[in-house]
Structure formats: C-alpha cells, structure tokens
XYZ file of C-alpha atoms in Angstrom:
713
model
C 45.021 62.309 15.364
C 42.384 59.873 14.039
C 40.069 61.262 11.336
C 36.376 61.260 12.423
C 34.115 59.008 10.382
C 31.852 60.966 8.016
C 28.220 60.903 9.181
C 25.661 59.641 6.635
C 22.467 61.495 5.856
C 19.289 59.459 5.499
C 16.831 60.270 2.757
C 13.855 62.330 3.702
C 10.320 61.004 3.726
C 7.086 62.665 2.624
C 3.666 61.990 1.257
C 3.436 62.108 -2.566
C 0.101 61.875 -4.517
C -0.232 58.542 -6.207
C -0.797 60.108 -9.659
C 2.635 61.673 -9.416
C 4.269 58.259 -9.140
C 5.423 56.047 -12.109
C 6.994 52.546 -11.918
C 10.695 52.628 -12.740
C 11.864 50.415 -15.569
C 14.975 49.751 -13.508
C 13.035 47.645 -11.087
C 14.847 44.290 -10.949
C 11.819 42.126 -10.018
C 10.457 40.411 -13.158
C 9.265 37.043 -12.005
C 6.138 36.611 -9.875
C 6.819 35.037 -6.524
C 5.262 34.950 -3.137
C 2.051 36.863 -2.383
C 0.087 37.849 -5.445
C -0.692 41.503 -6.334
C -4.368 40.909 -5.496
C -3.504 39.482 -2.081
C -1.114 42.344 -1.412
C -3.814 44.892 -2.338
C -6.273 43.185 0.045
C -3.566 43.337 2.759
C -3.077 47.128 2.192
C -6.834 47.657 2.263
C -6.975 45.860 5.645
C -3.829 47.175 7.322
C -2.677 50.152 5.299
C 0.672 50.576 3.629
C 3.082 49.058 6.158
C 6.257 49.854 4.246
C 6.910 53.137 2.360
C 7.940 53.284 -1.264
C 11.441 54.377 -2.284
C 11.285 57.013 -5.017
C 13.533 59.351 -6.946
C 12.587 62.571 -8.673
C 12.412 62.499 -12.435
C 14.628 65.228 -13.992
C 14.208 66.906 -17.257
C 17.053 67.521 -19.810
C 18.230 70.525 -17.876
C 18.409 68.602 -14.575
C 15.289 70.232 -13.118
C 12.603 68.217 -11.300
C 9.510 67.539 -13.338
C 7.180 66.886 -10.423
C 7.005 63.178 -11.217
C 8.772 60.505 -9.189
C 9.863 56.992 -10.312
C 9.588 53.961 -8.030
C 12.668 51.731 -8.209
C 12.015 49.922 -4.927
C 8.433 48.875 -4.097
C 7.063 47.955 -7.472
C 4.711 45.327 -6.181
C 3.325 47.757 -3.605
C 2.895 50.327 -6.440
C 0.988 47.685 -8.464
C -1.225 46.861 -5.515
C -2.049 50.557 -4.987
C -2.721 50.878 -8.695
C -5.225 47.964 -8.451
C -6.966 49.666 -5.504
C -7.292 52.867 -7.591
C -8.824 50.887 -10.468
C -11.259 49.255 -8.018
C -12.276 52.779 -6.847
C -11.106 51.897 -3.318
C -8.302 54.500 -3.383
C -8.321 58.006 -4.757
C -6.049 58.742 -7.727
C -4.340 61.517 -5.836
C -4.226 59.802 -2.424
C -0.988 60.627 -0.571
C 1.469 57.752 -0.558
C 4.286 57.598 2.108
C 7.537 57.652 0.285
C 11.229 57.804 1.057
C 12.716 60.270 -1.453
C 16.261 59.451 -2.620
C 18.774 61.816 -4.113
C 18.142 62.049 -7.855
C 21.848 62.991 -8.468
C 23.297 60.181 -6.297
C 26.156 58.205 -7.777
C 24.361 54.998 -6.609
C 22.627 53.474 -9.592
C 18.917 53.214 -9.437
C 19.211 49.509 -10.371
C 21.465 48.948 -7.328
C 18.767 50.493 -5.051
C 16.091 48.124 -6.444
C 18.355 45.123 -6.159
C 19.459 45.885 -2.598
C 15.864 46.430 -1.487
C 14.993 42.851 -2.518
C 18.204 41.161 -1.462
C 18.705 42.784 2.009
C 15.329 41.720 3.321
C 15.442 38.624 5.612
C 12.502 36.118 5.347
C 10.656 35.407 8.514
C 11.961 32.346 10.292
C 9.220 29.556 10.455
C 9.692 29.435 14.261
C 8.885 33.117 14.503
C 5.921 32.637 12.197
C 4.709 29.782 14.504
C 5.114 32.022 17.607
C 3.217 34.856 15.940
C 0.370 32.617 14.906
C 0.240 31.207 18.459
C 0.229 34.675 19.959
C -2.761 35.640 17.766
C -4.714 32.506 18.669
C -3.912 33.031 22.356
C -5.508 36.470 22.076
C -8.740 34.959 20.858
C -8.420 34.648 17.058
C -9.437 31.329 15.497
C -7.204 29.497 13.080
C -9.560 30.379 10.284
C -9.489 34.111 11.284
C -5.619 34.065 11.356
C -5.597 32.556 7.879
C -8.149 35.058 6.547
C -6.280 37.945 8.079
C -2.967 36.880 6.573
C -4.373 35.631 3.276
C -2.943 32.190 3.679
C -4.541 28.752 3.592
C -5.856 27.659 6.977
C -3.790 24.441 6.496
C -0.612 26.581 6.713
C -1.712 28.001 10.067
C -2.639 24.519 11.383
C 0.755 23.218 10.269
C 2.678 26.005 12.030
C 0.540 25.708 15.202
C 1.201 21.957 15.190
C 4.793 22.787 16.069
C 3.528 23.476 19.590
C 3.487 19.680 20.092
C 7.263 19.568 19.652
C 9.463 19.566 22.736
C 10.738 23.102 23.614
C 14.215 21.623 23.699
C 13.943 20.570 20.101
C 12.562 23.980 19.100
C 15.729 25.494 20.493
C 17.776 23.052 18.513
C 15.926 24.054 15.365
C 16.431 27.771 16.209
C 20.149 27.141 16.355
C 19.998 25.673 12.828
C 21.039 22.203 14.147
C 17.913 20.680 12.698
C 16.060 21.188 9.442
C 12.420 22.289 9.192
C 11.546 18.897 7.623
C 13.097 17.102 10.613
C 11.248 19.303 13.086
C 7.949 18.701 11.293
C 8.501 14.960 11.523
C 8.419 15.153 15.281
C 4.831 16.523 15.219
C 3.379 13.037 14.695
C 3.821 12.335 18.405
C 3.049 14.540 21.451
C 5.360 12.729 23.868
C 8.216 15.189 24.396
C 10.353 12.619 26.239
C 10.030 10.197 23.311
C 10.769 12.983 20.818
C 13.994 13.871 22.633
C 15.016 10.213 22.844
C 14.537 9.768 19.043
C 16.494 12.966 18.375
C 19.392 11.863 20.647
C 19.467 8.551 18.750
C 19.578 10.079 15.246
C 21.227 13.460 15.697
C 24.890 12.299 15.493
C 24.318 9.788 12.676
C 23.662 10.137 8.978
C 20.413 8.295 9.087
C 18.354 11.145 10.408
C 15.990 11.645 7.438
C 12.494 12.794 8.379
C 10.904 9.556 7.334
C 13.173 7.674 9.720
C 12.114 10.018 12.560
C 8.446 9.437 11.759
C 8.909 5.688 11.630
C 10.709 5.677 14.995
C 7.944 7.655 16.638
C 5.169 5.508 15.191
C 6.769 2.073 15.358
C 4.508 0.901 18.240
C 1.360 2.398 16.634
C -0.971 0.944 14.019
C -1.536 2.596 10.624
C -5.055 3.720 9.873
C -4.779 1.623 6.686
C -4.338 -1.554 8.764
C -7.278 -3.821 8.208
C -8.027 -3.832 11.954
C -8.330 -0.064 11.988
C -10.532 -0.105 8.848
C -12.679 -2.841 10.270
C -13.383 -1.038 13.514
C -13.239 2.520 12.106
C -11.169 5.365 13.394
C -14.304 7.217 14.684
C -15.234 4.275 16.797
C -11.651 3.986 18.105
C -11.571 7.684 19.032
C -15.011 7.471 20.619
C -13.643 4.709 22.874
C -10.874 7.052 24.026
C -8.177 6.053 21.550
C -5.466 8.588 20.615
C -4.560 9.275 17.010
C -1.138 10.335 15.793
C -1.441 12.612 12.796
C 1.073 14.250 10.410
C -0.112 17.587 9.000
C 2.985 17.954 6.873
C 2.981 14.692 4.924
C 0.344 12.340 3.543
C -0.089 10.089 6.566
C -2.846 7.974 4.946
C -5.188 8.650 7.900
C -2.567 8.701 10.722
C -1.761 6.082 13.277
C -3.702 4.510 16.154
C -1.543 4.731 19.196
C -3.471 2.452 21.598
C -2.979 -0.977 20.036
C -4.455 -2.923 23.014
C -7.699 -0.830 22.726
C -7.833 -1.427 18.996
C -7.473 -5.260 19.473
C -10.165 -5.206 22.144
C -12.577 -3.308 19.825
C -11.856 -5.781 17.075
C -12.589 -8.741 19.377
C -15.816 -7.089 20.656
C -17.059 -6.332 17.123
C -16.265 -9.893 16.023
C -18.048 -11.220 19.139
C -21.182 -9.165 18.331
C -21.172 -10.344 14.704
C -20.653 -13.987 15.693
C -23.536 -13.795 18.222
C -25.816 -12.364 15.556
C -24.820 -15.072 13.087
C -25.385 -17.731 15.761
C -28.979 -16.586 16.066
C -29.570 -17.988 12.519
C -29.334 -21.497 14.044
C -25.841 -22.583 12.984
C -24.237 -25.349 15.026
C -20.971 -23.449 15.488
C -19.405 -20.138 14.615
C -15.631 -19.594 14.507
C -14.589 -16.003 14.024
C -11.080 -14.594 13.701
C -9.535 -11.647 12.100
C -7.204 -13.903 10.171
C -8.285 -17.365 9.059
C -5.429 -19.659 7.994
C -5.255 -20.848 4.398
C -6.708 -24.310 3.937
C -8.937 -24.042 7.050
C -11.910 -25.513 5.074
C -10.020 -28.501 3.772
C -11.982 -31.619 4.691
C -15.198 -29.675 5.238
C -18.226 -30.044 3.056
C -19.648 -26.754 1.654
C -23.350 -26.571 1.571
C -24.730 -25.616 -1.841
C -27.728 -23.499 -0.787
C -29.964 -21.555 -3.073
C -29.822 -17.792 -3.778
C -32.793 -15.809 -2.417
C -35.574 -15.481 -5.008
C -35.895 -12.250 -6.855
C -39.181 -10.361 -6.985
C -40.763 -9.483 -10.305
C -39.531 -5.894 -10.016
C -35.944 -7.119 -9.301
C -36.028 -9.447 -12.254
C -37.248 -6.682 -14.504
C -34.505 -4.345 -13.154
C -31.798 -6.998 -13.720
C -32.944 -7.658 -17.292
C -33.028 -3.929 -18.029
C -29.506 -3.530 -16.740
C -28.231 -6.432 -18.794
C -29.898 -5.053 -21.951
C -28.407 -1.611 -21.339
C -24.998 -3.087 -20.710
C -25.147 -5.107 -23.981
C -26.416 -2.072 -25.892
C -23.625 0.186 -24.687
C -20.957 -2.428 -25.382
C -22.242 -3.041 -28.905
C -22.515 0.749 -29.526
C -18.926 1.555 -28.534
C -17.239 -1.780 -29.407
C -15.461 -0.335 -32.438
C -15.069 3.230 -31.160
C -11.577 4.588 -30.712
C -12.372 5.987 -27.277
C -15.258 5.447 -24.846
C -16.699 8.621 -23.329
C -16.195 8.974 -19.573
C -19.899 9.092 -18.816
C -20.415 5.814 -20.700
C -17.498 4.187 -18.926
C -18.835 5.348 -15.530
C -22.301 4.048 -16.446
C -20.940 0.584 -17.313
C -19.184 0.465 -13.934
C -22.492 1.349 -12.252
C -24.264 -1.382 -14.160
C -21.588 -3.908 -13.251
C -21.827 -3.029 -9.590
C -25.610 -3.275 -9.625
C -25.527 -6.714 -11.491
C -22.883 -7.851 -8.960
C -25.274 -7.028 -6.122
C -27.855 -9.324 -7.705
C -25.245 -12.148 -7.908
C -24.251 -11.585 -4.331
C -27.715 -11.850 -2.882
C -28.169 -13.932 0.319
C -27.976 -17.736 0.103
C -30.743 -19.848 1.729
C -30.066 -23.099 3.423
C -32.317 -25.808 4.750
C -32.887 -25.674 8.514
C -31.672 -29.253 8.851
C -28.422 -28.325 7.125
C -27.933 -25.201 9.197
C -28.282 -27.261 12.355
C -25.265 -29.377 11.451
C -23.080 -26.689 9.731
C -21.049 -23.686 10.792
C -19.816 -20.280 9.742
C -16.384 -18.568 9.441
C -16.622 -14.766 9.930
C -13.292 -13.040 9.295
C -11.844 -9.742 8.066
C -10.416 -9.540 4.517
C -7.216 -7.688 3.512
C -9.202 -4.442 2.932
C -10.734 -4.427 6.385
C -14.250 -5.557 5.200
C -16.231 -8.264 6.989
C -16.096 -11.603 5.266
C -18.619 -14.274 6.192
C -18.270 -17.885 4.800
C -21.439 -19.802 5.715
C -22.378 -23.428 5.423
C -19.402 -25.690 6.257
C -20.062 -29.235 7.579
C -17.450 -31.074 9.613
C -16.854 -34.739 8.842
C -18.155 -35.950 12.169
C -21.392 -33.941 11.699
C -22.304 -35.552 8.453
C -25.645 -37.500 8.508
C -24.926 -41.233 8.985
C -26.949 -43.759 7.016
C -27.719 -47.230 8.407
C -25.651 -50.119 7.072
C -26.767 -51.180 3.664
C -29.014 -48.112 3.207
C -28.604 -45.454 0.547
C -26.657 -42.371 1.602
C -28.725 -39.750 3.339
C -29.610 -36.557 1.440
C -26.824 -34.009 1.704
C -24.212 -36.464 2.696
C -21.285 -37.113 0.379
C -17.871 -38.581 0.673
C -15.377 -35.868 1.532
C -11.610 -35.735 1.945
C -10.330 -36.799 5.306
C -9.384 -33.844 7.434
C -5.683 -33.342 7.943
C -4.346 -34.509 11.393
C -3.294 -30.941 12.166
C -6.522 -29.254 10.993
C -7.802 -26.719 13.532
C -10.511 -27.846 15.922
C -13.753 -25.987 15.325
C -15.694 -24.920 18.461
C -19.198 -23.553 18.829
C -19.441 -19.773 19.006
C -15.744 -19.386 19.855
C -14.179 -16.132 18.759
C -10.385 -15.923 18.411
C -8.322 -13.046 17.294
C -5.355 -14.133 15.208
C -2.090 -12.996 16.748
C 1.072 -12.399 14.862
C 3.898 -14.654 15.728
C 6.164 -13.120 18.345
C 9.467 -11.931 16.951
C 12.551 -13.619 18.567
C 14.522 -11.538 20.919
C 17.574 -9.972 19.499
C 20.646 -11.870 20.670
C 24.325 -11.857 20.118
C 25.077 -13.588 16.873
C 28.213 -15.303 15.656
C 29.855 -14.147 12.481
C 28.808 -15.896 9.285
C 25.527 -16.908 7.704
C 23.505 -19.463 9.568
C 21.203 -21.922 7.790
C 17.555 -20.769 7.492
C 15.263 -22.181 10.195
C 13.272 -25.263 9.047
C 9.957 -23.549 9.960
C 10.849 -20.462 7.869
C 11.778 -22.669 4.868
C 8.417 -24.472 5.254
C 6.528 -21.138 5.297
C 8.427 -19.842 2.232
C 7.818 -23.056 0.302
C 4.129 -22.897 1.254
C 4.071 -19.640 -0.707
C 5.883 -21.320 -3.604
C 3.566 -24.349 -3.541
C 0.523 -22.088 -3.704
C 2.009 -20.110 -6.541
C 2.895 -23.326 -8.430
C -0.639 -24.495 -8.103
C -1.955 -21.345 -9.686
C 0.720 -21.504 -12.431
C -0.031 -25.181 -13.254
C -3.781 -24.467 -13.305
C -3.144 -21.757 -15.895
C -1.101 -23.997 -18.110
C -3.151 -27.114 -19.094
C -0.248 -28.403 -21.253
C 2.100 -28.535 -18.303
C -0.638 -30.035 -16.119
C -1.299 -32.758 -18.616
C 2.423 -33.414 -19.002
C 2.883 -33.635 -15.224
C -0.090 -36.009 -14.798
C 1.086 -38.165 -17.693
C 4.577 -38.251 -16.252
C 3.187 -39.474 -12.899
C 0.906 -42.123 -14.469
C 3.615 -43.419 -16.809
C 6.099 -43.581 -13.949
C 3.674 -45.535 -11.776
C 2.621 -47.937 -14.535
C 5.847 -48.617 -16.322
C 8.550 -48.036 -13.682
C 6.500 -48.784 -10.527
C 8.169 -46.025 -8.598
C 7.058 -45.842 -4.957
C 8.602 -42.456 -4.261
C 6.179 -39.519 -3.976
C 7.261 -36.551 -6.118
C 5.902 -33.073 -6.538
C 2.494 -34.272 -7.783
C 0.040 -36.340 -5.835
C -1.812 -37.855 -8.743
C -4.792 -38.845 -6.620
C -5.178 -35.191 -5.675
C -4.756 -35.322 -1.969
C -4.701 -31.672 -0.848
C -1.630 -31.078 1.199
C -2.114 -28.851 4.250
C 0.526 -26.347 5.201
C 1.686 -27.131 8.748
C 3.480 -23.795 8.953
C 2.331 -20.717 7.124
C 2.781 -16.958 7.396
C -0.071 -14.697 8.089
C -0.201 -13.077 4.702
C -0.506 -16.405 2.799
C -4.285 -16.331 2.878
C -4.392 -12.895 1.269
C -1.690 -13.473 -1.334
C -2.301 -13.034 -5.018
C -1.912 -16.804 -5.610
C -4.369 -17.708 -2.822
C -6.997 -15.308 -4.208
C -6.478 -16.605 -7.767
C -6.829 -20.259 -6.735
C -9.903 -19.534 -4.638
C -11.647 -17.494 -7.343
C -11.044 -20.160 -9.943
C -12.187 -22.958 -7.597
C -15.415 -21.006 -6.850
C -16.087 -20.418 -10.547
C -15.788 -24.133 -11.300
C -17.749 -25.055 -8.203
C -20.714 -23.085 -9.382
C -21.091 -25.436 -12.331
C -20.137 -28.901 -11.103
C -23.163 -31.119 -10.305
C -23.243 -32.816 -6.867
C -24.833 -36.069 -8.209
C -22.263 -38.619 -9.461
C -24.157 -39.597 -12.632
C -24.860 -35.934 -13.442
C -21.199 -35.123 -12.967
C -20.213 -37.820 -15.442
C -22.650 -36.619 -18.049
C -21.568 -33.006 -17.516
C -17.901 -33.918 -18.001
C -18.731 -35.905 -21.167
C -20.440 -32.775 -22.574
C -17.539 -30.475 -21.834
C -15.660 -28.975 -24.745
C -12.019 -29.943 -25.024
C -10.631 -26.566 -23.923
C -12.909 -26.480 -20.876
C -12.014 -30.108 -20.112
C -8.304 -29.250 -20.190
C -8.797 -26.173 -18.039
C -10.723 -28.177 -15.435
C -8.079 -30.927 -15.549
C -5.332 -28.357 -15.011
C -7.211 -26.941 -12.036
C -7.700 -30.313 -10.428
C -4.127 -31.451 -11.034
C -2.869 -28.191 -9.573
C -4.287 -29.155 -6.183
C -1.880 -32.067 -6.038
C 1.214 -29.928 -6.358
C 3.461 -30.261 -3.305
C 6.613 -28.192 -3.243
C 6.793 -28.040 0.569
C 10.036 -28.445 2.390
C 9.884 -30.834 5.357
C 12.596 -31.914 7.727
C 13.699 -35.354 6.423
C 13.211 -38.310 8.706
C 16.276 -40.524 8.384
C 14.524 -43.469 9.985
C 11.587 -43.550 7.549
C 9.012 -44.214 10.210
C 7.016 -41.124 9.244
C 7.460 -38.003 7.152
C 9.606 -37.855 4.080
C 13.014 -39.229 3.440
C 15.932 -37.119 2.319
C 15.888 -38.770 -1.068
C 12.143 -38.238 -1.559
C 12.488 -34.617 -0.442
C 15.155 -34.034 -3.065
C 13.024 -35.531 -5.786
C 10.011 -33.459 -4.720
C 11.922 -30.153 -4.777
C 13.674 -31.088 -8.023
C 10.346 -31.767 -9.693
C 8.947 -28.552 -8.246
C 11.794 -26.707 -9.928
C 10.902 -28.391 -13.190
C 7.270 -27.335 -12.860
C 8.359 -23.752 -12.049
C 10.584 -23.678 -15.184
C 7.862 -25.170 -17.363
C 5.217 -22.658 -16.155
C 7.630 -19.674 -16.050
C 6.850 -19.096 -12.407
C 8.612 -16.154 -10.850
C 7.716 -15.621 -7.109
C 8.551 -11.908 -7.329
C 6.113 -11.480 -10.248
C 3.281 -13.200 -8.399
C 3.582 -10.682 -5.533
C 5.940 -12.163 -2.928
C 7.998 -9.519 -1.200
C 10.390 -9.944 1.763
C 9.170 -8.238 4.938
C 10.126 -8.138 8.573
C 7.396 -10.644 9.422
C 7.992 -13.226 6.648
C 11.792 -13.193 6.454
C 14.014 -10.443 7.851
C 12.770 -10.731 11.456
C 13.396 -14.482 11.300
C 16.993 -14.644 10.152
C 20.362 -13.535 11.405
C 21.855 -10.111 10.764
C 24.394 -11.681 8.426
C 21.529 -12.997 6.294
C 19.883 -9.558 6.232
C 23.133 -7.940 5.085
C 23.616 -10.643 2.479
C 20.087 -10.087 1.141
C 20.575 -6.302 0.904
C 23.950 -6.740 -0.789
C 22.365 -9.031 -3.452
C 19.242 -6.902 -3.955
C 20.393 -3.308 -3.397
C 24.127 -3.349 -3.761
C 27.262 -3.197 -1.658
C 26.803 0.406 -0.702
C 23.356 -0.227 0.822
C 24.650 -3.257 2.699
C 27.421 -1.111 4.252
C 24.987 1.560 5.352
C 22.832 -0.912 7.417
C 25.729 -3.029 8.712
C 25.953 -1.199 12.041
C 22.270 -1.153 12.866
C 20.394 -3.098 15.524
C 18.709 -6.217 14.347
C 15.151 -4.709 14.477
C 16.165 -1.462 12.662
C 18.176 -3.452 10.167
C 15.162 -5.708 9.376
C 12.897 -2.693 8.784
C 15.406 -0.888 6.587
C 16.050 -4.079 4.563
C 12.314 -4.394 3.930
C 12.213 -0.836 2.601
C 15.309 -1.244 0.442
C 14.158 -4.518 -1.167
C 10.360 -3.861 -1.497
C 10.677 -3.361 -5.276
C 13.965 -5.069 -5.947
C 12.405 -8.485 -6.849
C 14.920 -10.215 -4.468
C 14.057 -13.779 -3.391
C 15.520 -16.005 -0.647
C 17.046 -19.351 -1.697
C 13.952 -21.497 -1.086
C 11.941 -19.322 -3.528
C 14.563 -19.175 -6.254
C 14.610 -21.471 -9.218
C 17.513 -23.838 -9.005
C 19.954 -23.534 -11.838
C 20.451 -20.674 -14.333
C 19.914 -20.262 -18.009
C 22.986 -22.300 -18.890
C 21.691 -25.183 -16.791
C 18.362 -25.052 -18.618
C 20.149 -25.014 -21.973
C 22.289 -27.955 -20.981
C 19.227 -29.888 -19.872
C 17.525 -29.097 -23.124
C 20.528 -30.222 -25.109
C 20.659 -33.468 -23.168
C 17.019 -34.136 -23.903
C 17.550 -33.523 -27.579
C 20.292 -36.124 -27.649
C 17.714 -38.749 -26.680
C 15.312 -40.313 -29.156
C 13.283 -37.587 -30.830
C 9.788 -37.069 -29.340
C 6.602 -37.147 -31.502
C 6.019 -33.929 -33.315
C 2.723 -33.285 -31.578
C 4.516 -32.984 -28.209
C 6.820 -30.217 -29.392
C 5.977 -26.551 -28.969
C 7.203 -23.398 -27.218
C 5.414 -20.326 -26.077
C 7.214 -16.999 -25.781
C 5.959 -13.793 -24.265
C 7.419 -10.378 -24.637
C 6.646 -7.305 -22.486
C 7.680 -3.749 -23.219
C 7.079 -0.519 -21.393
C 7.494 3.009 -22.607
C 8.155 5.988 -20.466
C 7.560 9.648 -21.053
C 9.013 12.708 -19.442
C 7.204 15.970 -19.099
C 9.170 19.187 -18.973
C 7.528 22.199 -17.362
C 8.422 25.625 -18.679
C 8.897 28.431 -16.114
C 5.964 30.881 -16.034
C 6.998 34.511 -16.591
C 5.344 37.050 -14.312
C 5.764 40.692 -13.389
C-alpha cells in the first residue's frame, strides 16, 4: 500500500506593528539594484504594500518569544517603510502585513532570504508592453503611466513602440526564438509584411544582428543626416506628408525619410525658388544643382566685386572685437590652461569677425548682366551660392586694334566636355545608377576604365594638394620638366603640364567635389586669389615684392594645378588621346610625385564605398578587397552574399581599414624605393644644396579607465 504524501503547512499571516520589526542581519541582499528605496517608498505610498514581509520571532536565551520579529525576506520593503515613518507619512506602530515563519524551523534564515530573491521571476518585456498598452487603452497618457510606475517616460514609449511590430514576430519573441534587441530593431518600420520578409531572410543565418535588421528595413530610405534632408528640413518634409522612420532604442541620428521621391521633389522646388530669387538680381543665367561637379568653373572668369561698405557703427564694432581678441590672446598666451569662458568668448569673437568678412559682395550692373550664379548644397546641407562667373562667349569684345575693354581678360579655354550653362535652369544631380547584378564568372576581372579614371581623379586632386604643400618637390618637378624640354627635347607629356593647363576630369564620382583634397585646394586658391592683382603690370610688381617663402608657396600652388595623374584609355593609333607609352610615363611620374610628397590616399580621406568602388566591381573583386583589408575570416563570411549585400558589408568592414584599390596604391614597396635610391647614389654626386630629407613621427597614447563597483544596501 502506497504511503500518503505528507501535507505541508503554510506559515500564518498577521499584522505586526512596525516598531516590533527589526531588519535581519541574515538578509542576503547587499548590493543596490533595481528600483531605489525612495522610489519603492513612493510606490507603497501610492498603492500600499503589495507584498507582505516574511518574519520570524526573535527568541531569548530560554527559547521564549521576545515580542520582536526579524525580517529576513523583504529588507528593501522594510527600509521603504522605515523611510515613510521618518517622513511622518506612516505611524511608528502602523500594522504591517507579515507572513510569520517558524522560529524553530530547521531551514536556515539565510536560505529563506536567498530563496525569496532567487525564486522570483522578472516580468517579461512583452508582458510589460502589454500592461503599458492596457493602461493607455484605458485612458492613461504615456506620461501618467511613467509617473505611476516611477520610470522614465522614454521607457514607456520604447515598450509601446513594440506595437508597431508584426504580431507574428511578437509570438516568435515570446517563444524565445528572437532576442529583445532583434525585436526592437524591427520598430524602425511599420510595414508588417516587410518586417516578416526581413525576419524570414535572416532567421536561419548567422548574420541576424540587430544592426543588419535595421539596415535591411531602411535601405530604401534616406538618413536624416543626408544633405538633402538637412537642406529641406525634416519638419518641411513631414508637413508635406512625408513619413519618418524612427528608432527609439538606438541613436538613429534623426531617423530616416521614407518617401525619397517626395524628398527629391522638395529639394528641386526649394532650389527652384532660390534660383528664381537670385535671377531677380539681374544675372544672365542661374544654374542650380544639389551637386556641382568639380572643375565646373574651369574656363570661367570670376568677377572680383567689392564687399558691401560697413557703417560707422559696424567699423567700430569690428575694431572693438579685434582689440578684445588681441588682448585675450596676449593675456593667456603663456598660461598653462585657458579658462573655458575665455575660450568660448574667443570663439564668439571669431564667428563675429567671420560674419564681417563674409558680408555681401557688390557687382557692377554691367557685369551682372553678362555673368551667372551657381547655387548648390554643400556637404553639410547648407545653401552655397557662387556668384559672378562669366562664360568665355559672354566676355566683352573690343574692336580690332583697340585696347581691351574693362573687365575683359584672357582666360583659359574651356574644356571640350565642359557642361553647357543655361539661363535659370535647375537640375538636381542624380547618382549614377548601379549596374544590375548579373551572373559572374569565377576570377577577378579587370577594373572598368571609367572606374579607374574616377579613382585616379581622386589621386590627381590629392597629388595637387600634396605638391602645393611641398614647394621643394614642386620646384624639383618644374625644373625636371624644363630641363627635359630644353636639353633632351622630349615631346612626351608626363605628369606635369608645365604651362599649367588645368586638366578636366571627364569622369568623376559624386563625392569628389566634397573631398578633403578638393576643399584644401579650393581654400588655398581662394586665399591667394584675394591678394593677386588683376592688372598685368601690378601683378609683376607684386610678384617682385614677394618674400622668398611666399614666392615658393605660390609657385608650388600654381605648379600643382598642372599635375595630371589621370588614367585614360590609350589610343594605339595616336590620332587623339594618349599613347600607351605616354600613359606609362605619366603614371610612373605620378608615383614619383606621390613618393616625394609622402602622399597616402587613405590619410587624405579616401574610403571605399558602395558608390565609388564596391558597387562597380565584381563579387570576386569585393571578396579580394575584404581579404586584403579585413582578413580571410571576414572574406569567408561575406562570400555567400548577394552582390548588393556584399558591397554594403564590405564598405562597413573596410571603412577604417585604410585599404586602397590598385589605382590608388603607390607602385613599388620600400625595397623598390631603397633600390632606386641606391641606383641614384651610384650616379655622379649631386650638389650639396640639393640634398635633404624630412622625417615626421607620429605617436598616440591611450588610456584605460577602470570603474569600481559601487556598494549599496
């Protein structure tokens, strides 16, 4: 006969005055975690004591009850009640609901405290979301829910955001087949069908990280940091009916604009309005575009203009700012550290003085009538207006034998492929369409000629900047060209056009105009242009008066514009274009200039992206690039992807790897350079004044901070 299981007896419960309770020293909780004592006290004051305390009677030496009870389980609740007593919100002898355990039990009091904390199950985030939603459905606002539960309103918004996730995916999460981070990633999009498609695509693979899910859901949207979005403004986009995708769980940098067609239309409309307003100033033509190609103004004369006159008050303000700036700099020049308020004031003064320098430029009405304007959008989304450019055919023509008309000057002939400028025509630059993915043969195909030309356009621009910053190399390159022409009578054009014919870039990527090299070249050219006289005789006198270091810097700047490191498809028939031999000489000399200036395309900011490289080459090329820049393991991980996904992942992997494609690399390695130097030294020794080397060293120190855990009750 089976023995009946012994029935258990639950501990009794009763109300015990608070002043009869003491906190047990056997309570296992020592570290503060979760809701604070103050928040718990506020919760008890609002809702009452939801959970009773577990207590045991304190016995004296003879085993008799003393009338006092210790609290081994519920210490935080005890502390919260104690705080309410101190705040005079609870009477000292207020009855407290307690479960009274057996004081003579064999179960250790430490075990009771430990079990009370271990056995509790935290609320599932999905249940928390459903509870929040039930409360808001019954009329409570998000702020009221947050205040009632003593949580940040952002927590409530985050949990309620889960309502945008497909119910099917919520069930997947409830079955623990998806992490909370993955579920939160789906909240950036409200399209349940799209969410389920993305989950089906990533659920069985290992590339299902939250950031990949977000990228898949937003790949057809435009980031709020895109210059088009900044130019138009998110508020204007939403006012026009545009839908935003937001991520409440991660820093989304403003979210994503879902309706790209609407955004492009708003950009075009705003540019049209700006162009119409500029045209009212009387300009002959206005050409507006969100992206203006680099070199668009080659062959156009820039009007000098005169800055608007300052009033007496403005002049006095400017002089006062300059004096204050000089006084602060002199005062803190030798100080170990500049106070924050002084640093902030200097920045304010610099901004104010910059506003004086950037005041409007006035042009003569006759010049305005023959010139035009280029409105565009810079890389930061701000409007950029370049006024006062005269086309060659619009220059004033003097009668034969007469002196040149005022304002007219000889300018470089426009390149044959220079864009045609139309009156009041607004065009929105479009990104080059990506080629359709197609079946590819095994192996690495040669890079397309156009892509090589675009890459070498970047390198040419960077070389120009590098040469301009190294007068010694510029002088050497110029002397090399002149000596070759005079003594050897070479007819082949190398990497330096000594007569400084600016070479246009027949193919260029969209980001070329906003590259670090382009901005550096443009800034330097503008600084020199502010000082160079327009009159020929005045120019000669000004050059004669220049100091040697300024003369060398200007020479380097001018010589740099003749640098040509562009790849062109060779013409074997020699009728036009460049021969294969001439191209080899050009690229070889470009490598020599790069070595002499220490040019590194990665250091000047070039990074491989989907647009400028990965979307233009075969899958084999992408894998090869990742293998070189990120390692064999990374190459294996992307090998099975589609071409579009592979290109995006390669861009992410190599963003900070300083990897460069072949056309941007420097031909030869250190051994080759050493061999070349040894060969040069075997020749007749050069004059001592031509020898010299410059070395630069860079070091970086890192520090690690170690946080100590904070002890709490």
